[in-house]
Amino acid sequence: MTALKQTCAALLRDKNFIQHTWCDARDGRRMDVIDPASGETIGSVPDSGAADALAAVDAAQAVFPAWAARPAAERARLLKRWHALILSNQEALGSLISLEQGKPLKEGIGEVLYGAAYVDWFAAEATRGYGDIIPEAVPGRKMMVLKEPVGVVAAITPWNFPLAMIARKIAPALAAGCTVIAKPAEDTPLTALALVWLAGQAGFPEGVLNIVTASRERAPEVVDVWLADSRVRKITFTGSTPVGKHLARESAGTLKRLSLELGGNAPFIVFDDADLDAAVDGLMASKFRNGGQTCVCPNRIYVQDGVHDDFVSRLSKQVAALAVGPATHPDSQIGPMINARAVEKIERHVKDAVRLGARVMVGGERVRNAVADGPNYYLPTVLTQATPEMALSCEETFGPVAPVFRFHTEQDVIAQANDTPFGLAAYFYSNDVRRIWRVAQALETGIVGINEGAIAAEAAPFGGVKESGYGREGSRYGLDDYTQTKYLCQGNLG
Ligand code: NAP
């Protein structure tokens, strides 16, 4: 921990940022931030409540008209400056991510570059918020369409990508001319505070970007204020489906706009005609990134009869070779899970699967040794003979567990893949061009990886269907979520 903390020391901030001022919670409450690798305390931040939430809305609302009126090119310039500062602090930010979230340092820095790419993308998109001129229907009458910012946006983010998740919400909101109030997850507030501090250095005006931190217990108190306040015009949320549904229900009273990036249950399908080396590599990349704690991680791996045993044996070999350890260890590929609750869920899923007939090929238990010396480590695991009755088939495991289901026909596997309320990502491997189009269209998800395990990119629309939510982040569609359409009709011009 000490080495990481030294690298990011200059970026450590331990207060809320409201109206361009670093401040404590109004009632002085604080909460500890914990290193998931060792269980030790890294520092503390405000445990904010309703009064802080309200102050953030006041600040964001007061400056909104002026910020919305700024020329798009000016907003773009500030975003570009912020982007440059993020890049020049990539090692410190990456260390901070690894410190509070636990991912290996290489992945921490990778996340900084990934998040920064969204800032860069939306800096450019800021200048492309085009409207329309509609061809005249009546002589002497002009019809025009303007894209306007929606207003104050509340951004609520999870812990698994402490920088990228918040960057890809703040950047399009500011680009569109919205002002922002943000609440990061309890487990990872420090990266968000550092990012906001860098935005301040970039020169964003007072009140445009505000952040409050809160504990798991007090998060509802903060967010309830935002849900009830009619000045907050949009909620952009990444997190679990139950909390997303709660936000949708509670924001109905003021009919806010919503972007909901929720849980997934991604299928990963390997057909008999697939390139098996590519499929194993794709699965390793998509399943074990961030220790399996990503919303687009394959949660159910379907392998066709003809290649099942070969695939399992190649996969098991690679999984057994993964090094588990803290972010600071140069060889670590799988860090600790975020907290005790996360490890308990993984353990429950594996035990339930084994009870129902799954076979453990690799892993299947917690690990604690000289390198992985902490309470939250779980061995990368491969299970076979997985079935739909198992809990890991219907719930996100959110850990380094790869359950393999055997299947017989394309029709069967499509039915199984779609037999879930979730619809975020899906992956499949096949070399049959006709099958590729059939399967890609039949999968009920917002994202499909075809012979590819790395799918996220700032230029692509990221988001789900069904109970994985709605709205898209990134791409040319990403700005739409933060704008509203105004129609102007000017008559008597003839
Ligand atoms: P979570 O429990 O839903 O928390 C997400 C955020 O909501 C956190 O800031 C959390 O604060 C806050 N929150 C929790 N309960 C709340 C309530 N009652 N009212 C208001 N705010 C509340 O999710 P998580 O466990 O942090 O994240 C994992 C989930 O996120 C997984 O399901 C994963 O699939 C999903 N995810 C989705 C995407 C995507 O793009 N679709 C990306 C990443 C993750 P606290 O931290 O203080 O509880």
JSON list of N, CA, C and O and ligand atoms in Angstrom, two decimals, residues 156-161 165 168 183-187 214-217 219-220 223-224 237-241 243-244 246-247 260-264 294-296 341 396 398 424 462 468 473, ligand 1:
[
{"chain": "A", "resi": 156, "resn": "ILE", "atom": "N", "xyz": [-24.25, 8.85, -10.52]},
{"chain": "A", "resi": 156, "resn": "ILE", "atom": "CA", "xyz": [-24.04, 7.92, -9.40]},
{"chain": "A", "resi": 156, "resn": "ILE", "atom": "C", "xyz": [-23.30, 6.70, -9.94]},
{"chain": "A", "resi": 156, "resn": "ILE", "atom": "O", "xyz": [-23.76, 6.08, -10.92]},
{"chain": "A", "resi": 157, "resn": "THR", "atom": "N", "xyz": [-22.16, 6.38, -9.34]},
{"chain": "A", "resi": 157, "resn": "THR", "atom": "CA", "xyz": [-21.27, 5.39, -9.98]},
{"chain": "A", "resi": 157, "resn": "THR", "atom": "C", "xyz": [-20.86, 4.26, -9.04]},
{"chain": "A", "resi": 157, "resn": "THR", "atom": "O", "xyz": [-20.87, 4.43, -7.82]},
{"chain": "A", "resi": 158, "resn": "PRO", "atom": "N", "xyz": [-20.47, 3.11, -9.62]},
{"chain": "A", "resi": 158, "resn": "PRO", "atom": "CA", "xyz": [-20.05, 1.96, -8.82]},
{"chain": "A", "resi": 158, "resn": "PRO", "atom": "C", "xyz": [-18.54, 1.96, -8.58]},
{"chain": "A", "resi": 158, "resn": "PRO", "atom": "O", "xyz": [-17.83, 2.85, -9.04]},
{"chain": "A", "resi": 159, "resn": "TRP", "atom": "N", "xyz": [-18.07, 0.92, -7.90]},
{"chain": "A", "resi": 159, "resn": "TRP", "atom": "CA", "xyz": [-16.67, 0.86, -7.47]},
{"chain": "A", "resi": 159, "resn": "TRP", "atom": "C", "xyz": [-15.77, 0.14, -8.46]},
{"chain": "A", "resi": 159, "resn": "TRP", "atom": "O", "xyz": [-14.55, 0.20, -8.32]},
{"chain": "A", "resi": 160, "resn": "ASN", "atom": "N", "xyz": [-16.32, -0.59, -9.43]},
{"chain": "A", "resi": 160, "resn": "ASN", "atom": "CA", "xyz": [-15.44, -1.51, -10.18]},
{"chain": "A", "resi": 160, "resn": "ASN", "atom": "C", "xyz": [-14.53, -0.79, -11.19]},
{"chain": "A", "resi": 160, "resn": "ASN", "atom": "O", "xyz": [-13.45, -1.30, -11.49]},
{"chain": "A", "resi": 161, "resn": "PHE", "atom": "N", "xyz": [-14.98, 0.37, -11.68]},
{"chain": "A", "resi": 161, "resn": "PHE", "atom": "CA", "xyz": [-14.10, 1.23, -12.51]},
{"chain": "A", "resi": 161, "resn": "PHE", "atom": "C", "xyz": [-14.20, 2.64, -11.93]},
{"chain": "A", "resi": 161, "resn": "PHE", "atom": "O", "xyz": [-14.95, 3.47, -12.44]},
{"chain": "A", "resi": 165, "resn": "MET", "atom": "N", "xyz": [-15.97, 4.95, -15.03]},
{"chain": "A", "resi": 165, "resn": "MET", "atom": "CA", "xyz": [-17.44, 5.07, -14.95]},
{"chain": "A", "resi": 165, "resn": "MET", "atom": "C", "xyz": [-17.87, 6.52, -14.75]},
{"chain": "A", "resi": 165, "resn": "MET", "atom": "O", "xyz": [-18.84, 6.98, -15.33]},
{"chain": "A", "resi": 168, "resn": "ARG", "atom": "N", "xyz": [-16.98, 8.77, -17.96]},
{"chain": "A", "resi": 168, "resn": "ARG", "atom": "CA", "xyz": [-17.84, 8.66, -19.13]},
{"chain": "A", "resi": 168, "resn": "ARG", "atom": "C", "xyz": [-19.25, 9.18, -18.88]},
{"chain": "A", "resi": 168, "resn": "ARG", "atom": "O", "xyz": [-20.09, 9.15, -19.78]},
{"chain": "A", "resi": 183, "resn": "LYS", "atom": "N", "xyz": [-21.92, 11.38, -7.10]},
{"chain": "A", "resi": 183, "resn": "LYS", "atom": "CA", "xyz": [-21.66, 10.59, -5.89]},
{"chain": "A", "resi": 183, "resn": "LYS", "atom": "C", "xyz": [-21.00, 9.28, -6.28]},
{"chain": "A", "resi": 183, "resn": "LYS", "atom": "O", "xyz": [-21.63, 8.42, -6.89]},
{"chain": "A", "resi": 184, "resn": "PRO", "atom": "N", "xyz": [-19.72, 9.12, -5.93]},
{"chain": "A", "resi": 184, "resn": "PRO", "atom": "CA", "xyz": [-19.06, 7.84, -6.24]},
{"chain": "A", "resi": 184, "resn": "PRO", "atom": "C", "xyz": [-19.44, 6.77, -5.21]},
{"chain": "A", "resi": 184, "resn": "PRO", "atom": "O", "xyz": [-20.08, 7.08, -4.21]},
{"chain": "A", "resi": 185, "resn": "ALA", "atom": "N", "xyz": [-19.00, 5.54, -5.46]},
{"chain": "A", "resi": 185, "resn": "ALA", "atom": "CA", "xyz": [-19.30, 4.44, -4.54]},
{"chain": "A", "resi": 185, "resn": "ALA", "atom": "C", "xyz": [-18.52, 4.60, -3.24]},
{"chain": "A", "resi": 185, "resn": "ALA", "atom": "O", "xyz": [-17.45, 5.19, -3.21]},
{"chain": "A", "resi": 186, "resn": "GLU", "atom": "N", "xyz": [-19.08, 4.02, -2.20]},
{"chain": "A", "resi": 186, "resn": "GLU", "atom": "CA", "xyz": [-18.43, 4.08, -0.88]},
{"chain": "A", "resi": 186, "resn": "GLU", "atom": "C", "xyz": [-17.00, 3.53, -0.92]},
{"chain": "A", "resi": 186, "resn": "GLU", "atom": "O", "xyz": [-16.09, 4.08, -0.30]},
{"chain": "A", "resi": 187, "resn": "ASP", "atom": "N", "xyz": [-16.80, 2.43, -1.68]},
{"chain": "A", "resi": 187, "resn": "ASP", "atom": "CA", "xyz": [-15.50, 1.76, -1.66]},
{"chain": "A", "resi": 187, "resn": "ASP", "atom": "C", "xyz": [-14.40, 2.55, -2.37]},
{"chain": "A", "resi": 187, "resn": "ASP", "atom": "O", "xyz": [-13.22, 2.34, -2.10]},
{"chain": "A", "resi": 214, "resn": "ALA", "atom": "N", "xyz": [-20.24, 9.56, 0.22]},
{"chain": "A", "resi": 214, "resn": "ALA", "atom": "CA", "xyz": [-21.13, 9.07, 1.29]},
{"chain": "A", "resi": 214, "resn": "ALA", "atom": "C", "xyz": [-20.92, 7.58, 1.49]},
{"chain": "A", "resi": 214, "resn": "ALA", "atom": "O", "xyz": [-20.49, 6.87, 0.58]},
{"chain": "A", "resi": 215, "resn": "SER", "atom": "N", "xyz": [-21.23, 7.12, 2.69]},
{"chain": "A", "resi": 215, "resn": "SER", "atom": "CA", "xyz": [-21.14, 5.70, 3.01]},
{"chain": "A", "resi": 215, "resn": "SER", "atom": "C", "xyz": [-22.33, 4.96, 2.42]},
{"chain": "A", "resi": 215, "resn": "SER", "atom": "O", "xyz": [-23.33, 5.58, 2.03]},
{"chain": "A", "resi": 216, "resn": "ARG", "atom": "N", "xyz": [-22.23, 3.64, 2.40]},
{"chain": "A", "resi": 216, "resn": "ARG", "atom": "CA", "xyz": [-23.33, 2.81, 1.89]},
{"chain": "A", "resi": 216, "resn": "ARG", "atom": "C", "xyz": [-24.62, 3.11, 2.66]},
{"chain": "A", "resi": 216, "resn": "ARG", "atom": "O", "xyz": [-25.70, 3.17, 2.10]},
{"chain": "A", "resi": 217, "resn": "GLU", "atom": "N", "xyz": [-24.49, 3.35, 3.97]},
{"chain": "A", "resi": 217, "resn": "GLU", "atom": "CA", "xyz": [-25.68, 3.62, 4.79]},
{"chain": "A", "resi": 217, "resn": "GLU", "atom": "C", "xyz": [-26.31, 4.97, 4.41]},
{"chain": "A", "resi": 217, "resn": "GLU", "atom": "O", "xyz": [-27.52, 5.12, 4.43]},
{"chain": "A", "resi": 219, "resn": "ALA", "atom": "N", "xyz": [-25.84, 6.73, 1.48]},
{"chain": "A", "resi": 219, "resn": "ALA", "atom": "CA", "xyz": [-26.02, 6.99, 0.05]},
{"chain": "A", "resi": 219, "resn": "ALA", "atom": "C", "xyz": [-27.50, 7.29, -0.28]},
{"chain": "A", "resi": 219, "resn": "ALA", "atom": "O", "xyz": [-27.80, 8.26, -0.99]},
{"chain": "A", "resi": 220, "resn": "PRO", "atom": "N", "xyz": [-28.43, 6.50, 0.27]},
{"chain": "A", "resi": 220, "resn": "PRO", "atom": "CA", "xyz": [-29.84, 6.80, -0.05]},
{"chain": "A", "resi": 220, "resn": "PRO", "atom": "C", "xyz": [-30.27, 8.19, 0.40]},
{"chain": "A", "resi": 220, "resn": "PRO", "atom": "O", "xyz": [-31.06, 8.85, -0.28]},
{"chain": "A", "resi": 223, "resn": "VAL", "atom": "N", "xyz": [-28.96, 10.58, -2.28]},
{"chain": "A", "resi": 223, "resn": "VAL", "atom": "CA", "xyz": [-29.61, 10.41, -3.58]},
{"chain": "A", "resi": 223, "resn": "VAL", "atom": "C", "xyz": [-31.11, 10.74, -3.50]},
{"chain": "A", "resi": 223, "resn": "VAL", "atom": "O", "xyz": [-31.69, 11.28, -4.45]},
{"chain": "A", "resi": 224, "resn": "ASP", "atom": "N", "xyz": [-31.73, 10.48, -2.34]},
{"chain": "A", "resi": 224, "resn": "ASP", "atom": "CA", "xyz": [-33.16, 10.81, -2.19]},
{"chain": "A", "resi": 224, "resn": "ASP", "atom": "C", "xyz": [-33.40, 12.31, -2.39]},
{"chain": "A", "resi": 224, "resn": "ASP", "atom": "O", "xyz": [-34.43, 12.71, -2.95]},
{"chain": "A", "resi": 237, "resn": "PHE", "atom": "N", "xyz": [-26.80, 6.66, -14.04]},
{"chain": "A", "resi": 237, "resn": "PHE", "atom": "CA", "xyz": [-26.44, 5.69, -12.99]},
{"chain": "A", "resi": 237, "resn": "PHE", "atom": "C", "xyz": [-25.79, 4.47, -13.60]},
{"chain": "A", "resi": 237, "resn": "PHE", "atom": "O", "xyz": [-26.26, 3.94, -14.61]},
{"chain": "A", "resi": 238, "resn": "THR", "atom": "N", "xyz": [-24.70, 4.01, -12.99]},
{"chain": "A", "resi": 238, "resn": "THR", "atom": "CA", "xyz": [-24.16, 2.68, -13.29]},
{"chain": "A", "resi": 238, "resn": "THR", "atom": "C", "xyz": [-24.11, 1.92, -11.99]},
{"chain": "A", "resi": 238, "resn": "THR", "atom": "O", "xyz": [-23.55, 2.40, -11.00]},
{"chain": "A", "resi": 239, "resn": "GLY", "atom": "N", "xyz": [-24.69, 0.73, -12.01]},
{"chain": "A", "resi": 239, "resn": "GLY", "atom": "CA", "xyz": [-24.70, -0.08, -10.79]},
{"chain": "A", "resi": 239, "resn": "GLY", "atom": "C", "xyz": [-25.64, -1.26, -10.95]},
{"chain": "A", "resi": 239, "resn": "GLY", "atom": "O", "xyz": [-25.92, -1.70, -12.08]},
{"chain": "A", "resi": 240, "resn": "SER", "atom": "N", "xyz": [-26.15, -1.72, -9.84]},
{"chain": "A", "resi": 240, "resn": "SER", "atom": "CA", "xyz": [-26.95, -2.95, -9.87]},
{"chain": "A", "resi": 240, "resn": "SER", "atom": "C", "xyz": [-28.38, -2.68, -10.36]},
{"chain": "A", "resi": 240, "resn": "SER", "atom": "O", "xyz": [-28.89, -1.56, -10.23]},
{"chain": "A", "resi": 241, "resn": "THR", "atom": "N", "xyz": [-29.02, -3.71, -10.85]},
{"chain": "A", "resi": 241, "resn": "THR", "atom": "CA", "xyz": [-30.38, -3.57, -11.37]},
{"chain": "A", "resi": 241, "resn": "THR", "atom": "C", "xyz": [-31.39, -3.20, -10.28]},
{"chain": "A", "resi": 241, "resn": "THR", "atom": "O", "xyz": [-32.22, -2.31, -10.51]},
{"chain": "A", "resi": 243, "resn": "VAL", "atom": "N", "xyz": [-30.99, -1.33, -7.61]},
{"chain": "A", "resi": 243, "resn": "VAL", "atom": "CA", "xyz": [-30.87, 0.11, -7.31]},
{"chain": "A", "resi": 243, "resn": "VAL", "atom": "C", "xyz": [-31.33, 0.93, -8.53]},
{"chain": "A", "resi": 243, "resn": "VAL", "atom": "O", "xyz": [-32.02, 1.94, -8.38]},
{"chain": "A", "resi": 244, "resn": "GLY", "atom": "N", "xyz": [-31.03, 0.47, -9.72]},
{"chain": "A", "resi": 244, "resn": "GLY", "atom": "CA", "xyz": [-31.49, 1.15, -10.93]},
{"chain": "A", "resi": 244, "resn": "GLY", "atom": "C", "xyz": [-33.02, 1.24, -10.98]},
{"chain": "A", "resi": 244, "resn": "GLY", "atom": "O", "xyz": [-33.58, 2.29, -11.31]},
{"chain": "A", "resi": 246, "resn": "HIS", "atom": "N", "xyz": [-35.01, 1.14, -8.42]},
{"chain": "A", "resi": 246, "resn": "HIS", "atom": "CA", "xyz": [-35.41, 2.06, -7.35]},
{"chain": "A", "resi": 246, "resn": "HIS", "atom": "C", "xyz": [-35.32, 3.51, -7.86]},
{"chain": "A", "resi": 246, "resn": "HIS", "atom": "O", "xyz": [-36.23, 4.31, -7.66]},
{"chain": "A", "resi": 247, "resn": "LEU", "atom": "N", "xyz": [-34.23, 3.83, -8.55]},
{"chain": "A", "resi": 247, "resn": "LEU", "atom": "CA", "xyz": [-34.06, 5.20, -9.06]},
{"chain": "A", "resi": 247, "resn": "LEU", "atom": "C", "xyz": [-35.14, 5.53, -10.09]},
{"chain": "A", "resi": 247, "resn": "LEU", "atom": "O", "xyz": [-35.67, 6.64, -10.12]},
{"chain": "A", "resi": 260, "resn": "LEU", "atom": "N", "xyz": [-29.50, 4.31, -17.43]},
{"chain": "A", "resi": 260, "resn": "LEU", "atom": "CA", "xyz": [-29.26, 3.24, -16.46]},
{"chain": "A", "resi": 260, "resn": "LEU", "atom": "C", "xyz": [-28.37, 2.18, -17.08]},
{"chain": "A", "resi": 260, "resn": "LEU", "atom": "O", "xyz": [-28.78, 1.48, -18.02]},
{"chain": "A", "resi": 261, "resn": "GLU", "atom": "N", "xyz": [-27.14, 2.09, -16.58]},
{"chain": "A", "resi": 261, "resn": "GLU", "atom": "CA", "xyz": [-26.21, 1.04, -17.01]},
{"chain": "A", "resi": 261, "resn": "GLU", "atom": "C", "xyz": [-26.18, 0.03, -15.88]},
{"chain": "A", "resi": 261, "resn": "GLU", "atom": "O", "xyz": [-25.50, 0.23, -14.88]},
{"chain": "A", "resi": 262, "resn": "LEU", "atom": "N", "xyz": [-26.90, -1.07, -16.04]},
{"chain": "A", "resi": 262, "resn": "LEU", "atom": "CA", "xyz": [-27.14, -1.97, -14.90]},
{"chain": "A", "resi": 262, "resn": "LEU", "atom": "C", "xyz": [-26.41, -3.30, -15.05]},
{"chain": "A", "resi": 262, "resn": "LEU", "atom": "O", "xyz": [-25.53, -3.45, -15.88]},
{"chain": "A", "resi": 263, "resn": "GLY", "atom": "N", "xyz": [-26.83, -4.25, -14.24]},
{"chain": "A", "resi": 263, "resn": "GLY", "atom": "CA", "xyz": [-26.13, -5.53, -14.20]},
{"chain": "A", "resi": 263, "resn": "GLY", "atom": "C", "xyz": [-26.26, -6.33, -15.49]},
{"chain": "A", "resi": 263, "resn": "GLY", "atom": "O", "xyz": [-27.14, -6.08, -16.31]},
{"chain": "A", "resi": 264, "resn": "GLY", "atom": "N", "xyz": [-25.37, -7.29, -15.65]},
{"chain": "A", "resi": 264, "resn": "GLY", "atom": "CA", "xyz": [-25.40, -8.16, -16.83]},
{"chain": "A", "resi": 264, "resn": "GLY", "atom": "C", "xyz": [-25.38, -9.62, -16.41]},
{"chain": "A", "resi": 264, "resn": "GLY", "atom": "O", "xyz": [-25.32, -9.94, -15.22]},
{"chain": "A", "resi": 294, "resn": "THR", "atom": "N", "xyz": [-16.49, -7.12, -13.72]},
{"chain": "A", "resi": 294, "resn": "THR", "atom": "CA", "xyz": [-17.00, -6.14, -14.69]},
{"chain": "A", "resi": 294, "resn": "THR", "atom": "C", "xyz": [-18.40, -6.58, -15.12]},
{"chain": "A", "resi": 294, "resn": "THR", "atom": "O", "xyz": [-18.72, -7.76, -15.10]},
{"chain": "A", "resi": 295, "resn": "CYS", "atom": "N", "xyz": [-19.19, -5.57, -15.52]},
{"chain": "A", "resi": 295, "resn": "CYS", "atom": "CA", "xyz": [-20.58, -5.86, -15.87]},
{"chain": "A", "resi": 295, "resn": "CYS", "atom": "C", "xyz": [-20.67, -6.64, -17.18]},
{"chain": "A", "resi": 295, "resn": "CYS", "atom": "O", "xyz": [-21.68, -7.27, -17.46]},
{"chain": "A", "resi": 296, "resn": "VAL", "atom": "N", "xyz": [-19.62, -6.57, -18.01]},
{"chain": "A", "resi": 296, "resn": "VAL", "atom": "CA", "xyz": [-19.65, -7.29, -19.30]},
{"chain": "A", "resi": 296, "resn": "VAL", "atom": "C", "xyz": [-18.83, -8.58, -19.24]},
{"chain": "A", "resi": 296, "resn": "VAL", "atom": "O", "xyz": [-18.59, -9.22, -20.26]},
{"chain": "A", "resi": 341, "resn": "ARG", "atom": "N", "xyz": [-18.06, -8.94, 1.35]},
{"chain": "A", "resi": 341, "resn": "ARG", "atom": "CA", "xyz": [-19.36, -9.37, 0.78]},
{"chain": "A", "resi": 341, "resn": "ARG", "atom": "C", "xyz": [-19.17, -9.99, -0.59]},
{"chain": "A", "resi": 341, "resn": "ARG", "atom": "O", "xyz": [-19.84, -10.95, -0.96]},
{"chain": "A", "resi": 396, "resn": "GLU", "atom": "N", "xyz": [-25.20, -12.48, -11.43]},
{"chain": "A", "resi": 396, "resn": "GLU", "atom": "CA", "xyz": [-23.79, -12.15, -11.72]},
{"chain": "A", "resi": 396, "resn": "GLU", "atom": "C", "xyz": [-22.93, -12.64, -10.57]},
{"chain": "A", "resi": 396, "resn": "GLU", "atom": "O", "xyz": [-23.17, -12.28, -9.42]},
{"chain": "A", "resi": 398, "resn": "PHE", "atom": "N", "xyz": [-19.64, -11.93, -10.39]},
{"chain": "A", "resi": 398, "resn": "PHE", "atom": "CA", "xyz": [-18.75, -10.79, -10.20]},
{"chain": "A", "resi": 398, "resn": "PHE", "atom": "C", "xyz": [-17.44, -11.22, -9.52]},
{"chain": "A", "resi": 398, "resn": "PHE", "atom": "O", "xyz": [-16.99, -10.63, -8.54]},
{"chain": "A", "resi": 424, "resn": "LEU", "atom": "N", "xyz": [-27.03, -7.14, -21.34]},
{"chain": "A", "resi": 424, "resn": "LEU", "atom": "CA", "xyz": [-25.98, -6.15, -21.57]},
{"chain": "A", "resi": 424, "resn": "LEU", "atom": "C", "xyz": [-25.05, -6.61, -22.70]},
{"chain": "A", "resi": 424, "resn": "LEU", "atom": "O", "xyz": [-25.11, -6.09, -23.80]},
{"chain": "A", "resi": 462, "resn": "PHE", "atom": "N", "xyz": [-22.11, 1.98, -25.63]},
{"chain": "A", "resi": 462, "resn": "PHE", "atom": "CA", "xyz": [-22.08, 0.99, -24.56]},
{"chain": "A", "resi": 462, "resn": "PHE", "atom": "C", "xyz": [-23.40, 1.07, -23.79]},
{"chain": "A", "resi": 462, "resn": "PHE", "atom": "O", "xyz": [-23.76, 2.13, -23.30]},
{"chain": "A", "resi": 468, "resn": "SER", "atom": "N", "xyz": [-31.00, -4.79, -18.09]},
{"chain": "A", "resi": 468, "resn": "SER", "atom": "CA", "xyz": [-29.66, -4.20, -18.00]},
{"chain": "A", "resi": 468, "resn": "SER", "atom": "C", "xyz": [-29.71, -2.70, -18.23]},
{"chain": "A", "resi": 468, "resn": "SER", "atom": "O", "xyz": [-28.67, -2.04, -18.21]},
{"chain": "A", "resi": 473, "resn": "GLU", "atom": "N", "xyz": [-23.55, 4.99, -23.48]},
{"chain": "A", "resi": 473, "resn": "GLU", "atom": "CA", "xyz": [-22.39, 5.82, -23.15]},
{"chain": "A", "resi": 473, "resn": "GLU", "atom": "C", "xyz": [-21.34, 5.66, -24.23]},
{"chain": "A", "resi": 473, "resn": "GLU", "atom": "O", "xyz": [-21.10, 4.55, -24.72]},
{"chain": "B", "resi": 1, "resn": "NAP", "atom": "P1", "xyz": [-24.80, -0.73, -6.51]},
{"chain": "B", "resi": 1, "resn": "NAP", "atom": "O1", "xyz": [-24.85, -1.34, -5.17]},
{"chain": "B", "resi": 1, "resn": "NAP", "atom": "O2", "xyz": [-26.05, -0.61, -7.27]},
{"chain": "B", "resi": 1, "resn": "NAP", "atom": "O3", "xyz": [-24.11, 0.71, -6.30]},
{"chain": "B", "resi": 1, "resn": "NAP", "atom": "C1", "xyz": [-23.92, 1.61, -7.35]},
{"chain": "B", "resi": 1, "resn": "NAP", "atom": "C2", "xyz": [-24.00, 3.04, -6.81]},
{"chain": "B", "resi": 1, "resn": "NAP", "atom": "O4", "xyz": [-25.31, 3.27, -6.27]},
{"chain": "B", "resi": 1, "resn": "NAP", "atom": "C3", "xyz": [-23.03, 3.30, -5.67]},
{"chain": "B", "resi": 1, "resn": "NAP", "atom": "O5", "xyz": [-22.61, 4.64, -5.74]},
{"chain": "B", "resi": 1, "resn": "NAP", "atom": "C4", "xyz": [-23.90, 3.07, -4.45]},
{"chain": "B", "resi": 1, "resn": "NAP", "atom": "O6", "xyz": [-23.42, 3.69, -3.28]},
{"chain": "B", "resi": 1, "resn": "NAP", "atom": "C5", "xyz": [-25.21, 3.66, -4.91]},
{"chain": "B", "resi": 1, "resn": "NAP", "atom": "N1", "xyz": [-26.36, 3.15, -4.18]},
{"chain": "B", "resi": 1, "resn": "NAP", "atom": "C6", "xyz": [-26.51, 1.93, -3.60]},
{"chain": "B", "resi": 1, "resn": "NAP", "atom": "N2", "xyz": [-27.73, 1.82, -3.04]},
{"chain": "B", "resi": 1, "resn": "NAP", "atom": "C7", "xyz": [-28.36, 2.99, -3.26]},
{"chain": "B", "resi": 1, "resn": "NAP", "atom": "C8", "xyz": [-29.67, 3.49, -2.93]},
{"chain": "B", "resi": 1, "resn": "NAP", "atom": "N3", "xyz": [-30.56, 2.75, -2.27]},
{"chain": "B", "resi": 1, "resn": "NAP", "atom": "N4", "xyz": [-29.99, 4.73, -3.32]},
{"chain": "B", "resi": 1, "resn": "NAP", "atom": "C9", "xyz": [-29.11, 5.48, -3.99]},
{"chain": "B", "resi": 1, "resn": "NAP", "atom": "N5", "xyz": [-27.86, 5.08, -4.34]},
{"chain": "B", "resi": 1, "resn": "NAP", "atom": "C10", "xyz": [-27.50, 3.84, -3.98]},
{"chain": "B", "resi": 1, "resn": "NAP", "atom": "O7", "xyz": [-23.79, -1.50, -7.47]},
{"chain": "B", "resi": 1, "resn": "NAP", "atom": "P2", "xyz": [-22.29, -1.93, -7.15]},
{"chain": "B", "resi": 1, "resn": "NAP", "atom": "O8", "xyz": [-22.34, -3.18, -6.33]},
{"chain": "B", "resi": 1, "resn": "NAP", "atom": "O9", "xyz": [-21.51, -0.79, -6.64]},
{"chain": "B", "resi": 1, "resn": "NAP", "atom": "O10", "xyz": [-21.74, -2.24, -8.61]},
{"chain": "B", "resi": 1, "resn": "NAP", "atom": "C11", "xyz": [-21.85, -3.48, -9.21]},
{"chain": "B", "resi": 1, "resn": "NAP", "atom": "C12", "xyz": [-22.99, -3.51, -10.19]},
{"chain": "B", "resi": 1, "resn": "NAP", "atom": "O11", "xyz": [-22.82, -2.51, -11.17]},
{"chain": "B", "resi": 1, "resn": "NAP", "atom": "C13", "xyz": [-23.06, -4.82, -10.94]},
{"chain": "B", "resi": 1, "resn": "NAP", "atom": "O12", "xyz": [-24.38, -5.26, -11.04]},
{"chain": "B", "resi": 1, "resn": "NAP", "atom": "C14", "xyz": [-22.52, -4.45, -12.32]},
{"chain": "B", "resi": 1, "resn": "NAP", "atom": "O13", "xyz": [-22.97, -5.28, -13.34]},
{"chain": "B", "resi": 1, "resn": "NAP", "atom": "C15", "xyz": [-23.01, -3.07, -12.46]},
{"chain": "B", "resi": 1, "resn": "NAP", "atom": "N6", "xyz": [-22.22, -2.35, -13.46]},
{"chain": "B", "resi": 1, "resn": "NAP", "atom": "C16", "xyz": [-22.83, -2.05, -14.65]},
{"chain": "B", "resi": 1, "resn": "NAP", "atom": "C17", "xyz": [-22.10, -1.41, -15.64]},
{"chain": "B", "resi": 1, "resn": "NAP", "atom": "C18", "xyz": [-22.76, -1.07, -16.95]},
{"chain": "B", "resi": 1, "resn": "NAP", "atom": "O14", "xyz": [-22.20, -0.26, -17.68]},
{"chain": "B", "resi": 1, "resn": "NAP", "atom": "N7", "xyz": [-23.90, -1.62, -17.29]},
{"chain": "B", "resi": 1, "resn": "NAP", "atom": "C19", "xyz": [-20.77, -1.06, -15.41]},
{"chain": "B", "resi": 1, "resn": "NAP", "atom": "C20", "xyz": [-20.18, -1.39, -14.19]},
{"chain": "B", "resi": 1, "resn": "NAP", "atom": "C21", "xyz": [-20.94, -2.03, -13.22]},
{"chain": "B", "resi": 1, "resn": "NAP", "atom": "P3", "xyz": [-22.57, 2.81, -2.22]},
{"chain": "B", "resi": 1, "resn": "NAP", "atom": "O15", "xyz": [-21.35, 2.34, -2.90]},
{"chain": "B", "resi": 1, "resn": "NAP", "atom": "O16", "xyz": [-22.28, 3.75, -1.12]},
{"chain": "B", "resi": 1, "resn": "NAP", "atom": "O17", "xyz": [-23.47, 1.68, -1.83]}
]
